[in-house]
XYZ file of C-alpha atoms in Angstrom:
251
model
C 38.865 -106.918 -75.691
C 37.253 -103.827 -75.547
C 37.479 -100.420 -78.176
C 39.769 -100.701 -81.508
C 43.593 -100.990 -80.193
C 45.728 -102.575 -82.541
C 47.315 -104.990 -80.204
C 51.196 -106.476 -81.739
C 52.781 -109.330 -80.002
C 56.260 -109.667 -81.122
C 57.197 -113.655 -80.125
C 59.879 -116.046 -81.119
C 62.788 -117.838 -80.035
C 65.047 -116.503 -77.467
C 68.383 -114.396 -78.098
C 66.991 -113.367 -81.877
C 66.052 -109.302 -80.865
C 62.405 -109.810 -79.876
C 63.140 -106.805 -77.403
C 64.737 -104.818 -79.735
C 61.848 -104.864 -82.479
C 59.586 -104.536 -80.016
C 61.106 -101.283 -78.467
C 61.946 -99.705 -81.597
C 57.933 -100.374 -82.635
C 57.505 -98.914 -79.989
C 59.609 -95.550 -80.957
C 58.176 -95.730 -84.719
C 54.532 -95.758 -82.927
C 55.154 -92.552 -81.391
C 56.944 -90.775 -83.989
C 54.222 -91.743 -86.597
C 51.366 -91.251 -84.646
C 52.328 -88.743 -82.073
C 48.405 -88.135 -80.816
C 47.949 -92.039 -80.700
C 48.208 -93.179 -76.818
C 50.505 -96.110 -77.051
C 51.426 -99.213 -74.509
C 54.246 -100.492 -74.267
C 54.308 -104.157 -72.264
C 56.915 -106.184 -71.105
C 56.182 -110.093 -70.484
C 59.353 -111.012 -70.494
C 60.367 -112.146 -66.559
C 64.090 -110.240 -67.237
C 62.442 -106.745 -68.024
C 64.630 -105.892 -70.892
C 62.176 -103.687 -72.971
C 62.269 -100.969 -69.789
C 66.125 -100.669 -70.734
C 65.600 -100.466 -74.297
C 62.810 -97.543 -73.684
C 64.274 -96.078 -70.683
C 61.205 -96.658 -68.711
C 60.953 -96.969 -64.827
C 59.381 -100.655 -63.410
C 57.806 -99.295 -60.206
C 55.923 -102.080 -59.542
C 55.301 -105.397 -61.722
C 51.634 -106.768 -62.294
C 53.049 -110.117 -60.468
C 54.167 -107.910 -57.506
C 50.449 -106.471 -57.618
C 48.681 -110.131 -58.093
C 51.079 -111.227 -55.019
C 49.832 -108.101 -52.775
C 46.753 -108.379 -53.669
C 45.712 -112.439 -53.250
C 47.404 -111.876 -49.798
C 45.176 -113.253 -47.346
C 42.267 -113.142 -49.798
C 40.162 -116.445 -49.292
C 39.660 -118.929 -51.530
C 35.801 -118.669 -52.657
C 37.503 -114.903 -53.797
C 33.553 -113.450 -52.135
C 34.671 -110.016 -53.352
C 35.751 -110.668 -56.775
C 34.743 -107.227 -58.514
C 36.672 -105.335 -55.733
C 40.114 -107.562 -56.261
C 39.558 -106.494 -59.928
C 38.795 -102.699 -59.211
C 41.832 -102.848 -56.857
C 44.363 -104.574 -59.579
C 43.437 -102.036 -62.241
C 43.548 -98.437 -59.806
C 47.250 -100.431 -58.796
C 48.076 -100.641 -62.424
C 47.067 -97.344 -63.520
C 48.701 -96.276 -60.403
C 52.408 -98.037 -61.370
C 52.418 -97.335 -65.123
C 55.466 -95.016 -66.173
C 54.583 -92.358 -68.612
C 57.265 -90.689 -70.939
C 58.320 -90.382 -74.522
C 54.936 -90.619 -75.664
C 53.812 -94.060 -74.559
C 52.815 -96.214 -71.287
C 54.950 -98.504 -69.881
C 53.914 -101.536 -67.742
C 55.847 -105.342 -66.613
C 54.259 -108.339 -66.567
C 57.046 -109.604 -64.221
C 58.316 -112.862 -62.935
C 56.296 -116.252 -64.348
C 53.753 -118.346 -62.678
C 54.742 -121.370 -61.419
C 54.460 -124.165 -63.790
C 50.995 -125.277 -63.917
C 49.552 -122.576 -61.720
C 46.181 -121.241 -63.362
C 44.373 -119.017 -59.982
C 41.597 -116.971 -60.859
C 43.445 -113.585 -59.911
C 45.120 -114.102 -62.643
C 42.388 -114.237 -65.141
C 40.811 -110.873 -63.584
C 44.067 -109.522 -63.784
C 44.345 -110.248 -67.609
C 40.637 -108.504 -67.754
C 42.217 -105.793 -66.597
C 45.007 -105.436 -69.423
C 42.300 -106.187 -71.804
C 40.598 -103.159 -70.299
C 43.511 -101.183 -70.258
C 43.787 -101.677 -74.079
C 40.601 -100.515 -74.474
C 42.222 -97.345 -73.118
C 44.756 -96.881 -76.115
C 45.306 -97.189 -79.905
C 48.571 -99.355 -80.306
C 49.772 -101.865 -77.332
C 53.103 -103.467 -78.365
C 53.893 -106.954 -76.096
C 57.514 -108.118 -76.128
C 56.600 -111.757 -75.269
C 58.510 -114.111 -73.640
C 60.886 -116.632 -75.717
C 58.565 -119.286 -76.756
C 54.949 -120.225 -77.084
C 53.964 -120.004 -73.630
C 52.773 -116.595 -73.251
C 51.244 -116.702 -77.285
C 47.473 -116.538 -75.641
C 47.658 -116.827 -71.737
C 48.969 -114.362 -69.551
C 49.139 -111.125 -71.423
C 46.053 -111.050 -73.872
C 43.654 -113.841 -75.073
C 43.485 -111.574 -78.128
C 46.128 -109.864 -80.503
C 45.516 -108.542 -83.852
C 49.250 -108.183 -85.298
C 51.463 -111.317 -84.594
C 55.235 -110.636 -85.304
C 57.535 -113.751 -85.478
C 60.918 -113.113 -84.677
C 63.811 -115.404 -86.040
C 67.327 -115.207 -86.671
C 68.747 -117.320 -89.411
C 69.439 -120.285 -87.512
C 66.957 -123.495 -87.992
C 66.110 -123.364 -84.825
C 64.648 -120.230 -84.933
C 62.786 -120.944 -87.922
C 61.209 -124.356 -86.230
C 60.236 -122.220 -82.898
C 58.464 -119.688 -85.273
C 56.893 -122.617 -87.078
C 55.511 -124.164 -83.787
C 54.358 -120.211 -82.265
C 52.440 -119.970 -85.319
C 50.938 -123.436 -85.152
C 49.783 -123.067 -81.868
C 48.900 -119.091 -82.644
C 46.500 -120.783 -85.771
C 44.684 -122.664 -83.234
C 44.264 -120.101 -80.173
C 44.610 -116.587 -80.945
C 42.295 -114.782 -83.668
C 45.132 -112.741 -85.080
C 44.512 -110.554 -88.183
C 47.406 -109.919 -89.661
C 50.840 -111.943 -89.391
C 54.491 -111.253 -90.120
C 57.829 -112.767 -90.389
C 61.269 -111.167 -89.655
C 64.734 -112.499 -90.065
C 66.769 -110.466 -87.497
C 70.504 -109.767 -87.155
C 71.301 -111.160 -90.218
C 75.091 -111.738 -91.261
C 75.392 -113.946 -93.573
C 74.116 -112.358 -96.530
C 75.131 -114.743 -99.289
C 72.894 -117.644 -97.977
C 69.270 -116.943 -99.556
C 66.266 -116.917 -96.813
C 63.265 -118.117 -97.602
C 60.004 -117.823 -95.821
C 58.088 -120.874 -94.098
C 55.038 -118.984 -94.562
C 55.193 -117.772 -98.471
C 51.652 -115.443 -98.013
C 52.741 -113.722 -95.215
C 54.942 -110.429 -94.950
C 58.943 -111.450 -94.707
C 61.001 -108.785 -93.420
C 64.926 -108.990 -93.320
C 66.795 -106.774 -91.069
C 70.676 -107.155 -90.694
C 72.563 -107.006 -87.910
C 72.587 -103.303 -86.972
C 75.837 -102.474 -85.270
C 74.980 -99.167 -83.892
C 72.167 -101.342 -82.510
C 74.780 -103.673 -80.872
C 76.890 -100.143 -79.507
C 73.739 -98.458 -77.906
C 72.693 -102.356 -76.138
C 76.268 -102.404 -74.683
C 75.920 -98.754 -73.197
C 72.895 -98.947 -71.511
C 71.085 -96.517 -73.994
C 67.506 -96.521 -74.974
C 66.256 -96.828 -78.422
C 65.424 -93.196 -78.540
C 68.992 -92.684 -78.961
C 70.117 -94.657 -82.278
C 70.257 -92.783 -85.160
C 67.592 -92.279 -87.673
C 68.456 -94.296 -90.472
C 70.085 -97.275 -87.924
C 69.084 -100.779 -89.378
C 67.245 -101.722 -86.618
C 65.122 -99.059 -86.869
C 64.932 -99.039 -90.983
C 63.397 -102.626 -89.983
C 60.853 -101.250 -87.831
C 59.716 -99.319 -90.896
C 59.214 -102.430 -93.172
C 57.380 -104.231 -90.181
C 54.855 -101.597 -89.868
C 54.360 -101.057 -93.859
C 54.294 -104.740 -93.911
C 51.454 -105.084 -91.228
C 49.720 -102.259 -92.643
C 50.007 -100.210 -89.073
């Protein structure tokens, strides 16, 4: 990955918040660093983080890779201009407001499916973080996307759990898997939309950062209305956790 962006990949079970955290990063990014260019990307097939930052999907990168490997042949002869192509059609589709870059990953591959326009067309996110200081990835539930289709490279891993077991064993398996593929720098832990209070939480990773964010109602109001992030208040939970992640990662 090319130049010095600090590249956050906010992964763990499904249903725990993942787009949440991720879009209110997002909104701390900004506000902290308001000459920083910042990327926001969404690999999660439902598009959720555009809702929670009030960004436009134009066009996905899948809809691109489809367009794109239309009618090409299979020895790909002109590989350099399918990769020149994917990355003016990116530029082209990214939505630009509130400070940051927005850009979907779109609907998943089919099981098994590894085609080489896929490979040039995570070159050209890798380029296009060369291009910017912070990229924050709200990954898909699970370990799939950890280091395949959105960067073969993070530096800040963010492991999102709620206080269930099974969240803690998903997290437990993303960072197994994360140990062995993805040269991460820094790693973090956070217990989100916590409501039971009484029962202590403990961290299966004692050296790493544990953050503990409960569940922020005005949070739950602004999902139900359609709002962005942008709107909650100030001192919301939610984003009062986005705070400790960031101290916590050092970003």
């Amino acid at each position: 990955m090319e130049g010095n962006a600090k590249v956050i990949a906010v992964t763990g079970k499904g249903g725990v918040g993942k787009t949440s955290l991720a879009a209110a990063l997002v909104r701390r990014l900004t506000e902290r660093y308001p000459e920083a260019k910042v990327l926001a990307i969404d690999a999660d097939p439902a598009v959720g983080l555009a809702t929670a930052l009030d960004a436009e999907v134009k066009e996905t990168l899948d809809d691109i890779r489809l367009e794109i490997t239309d009618g090409v042949s299979e020895k790909l002869k002109e590989t350099q201009d399918i990769l020149s192509e994917a990355k003016f059609r990116i530029l082209d589709m990214m939505d630009e407001k509130n400070g940051f870059a927005f850009v979907a990953i779109g609907r998943p591959e089919s099981s098994g499916c590894y085609c080489a326009i896929n490979s040039y067309l995570r070159d050209v996110i890798s380029m296009l973080a060369g291009q910017f200081d912070y990229v924050v990835i709200d990954g898909e539930a699970g370990i799939e996307q950890v280091n395949r289709r959105v960067m073969e490279q993070v530096t800040h891993l963010l492991l999102v759990t709620d206080q269930s077991r099974k969240g803690m064993q998903v997290i437990q398996t993303i960072k197994e898997v994360a140990d062995r593929l993805v040269m991460y720098e820094k790693l973090g832990v956070a217990v989100n939309r916590i409501t039971q209070t009484v029962i202590p939480m403990e961290s299966p990773f004692p050296d790493e950062p544990f953050i503990q964010i409960k569940n922020d109602e005005a949070q739950i109001v602004n999902d139900i209305q359609g709002k962005s992030v942008f709107e909650l208040p100030e001192d919301s939970l939610l984003m009062k956790g986005a705070d400790e992640i960031l101290e916590a990662l050092k970003l």
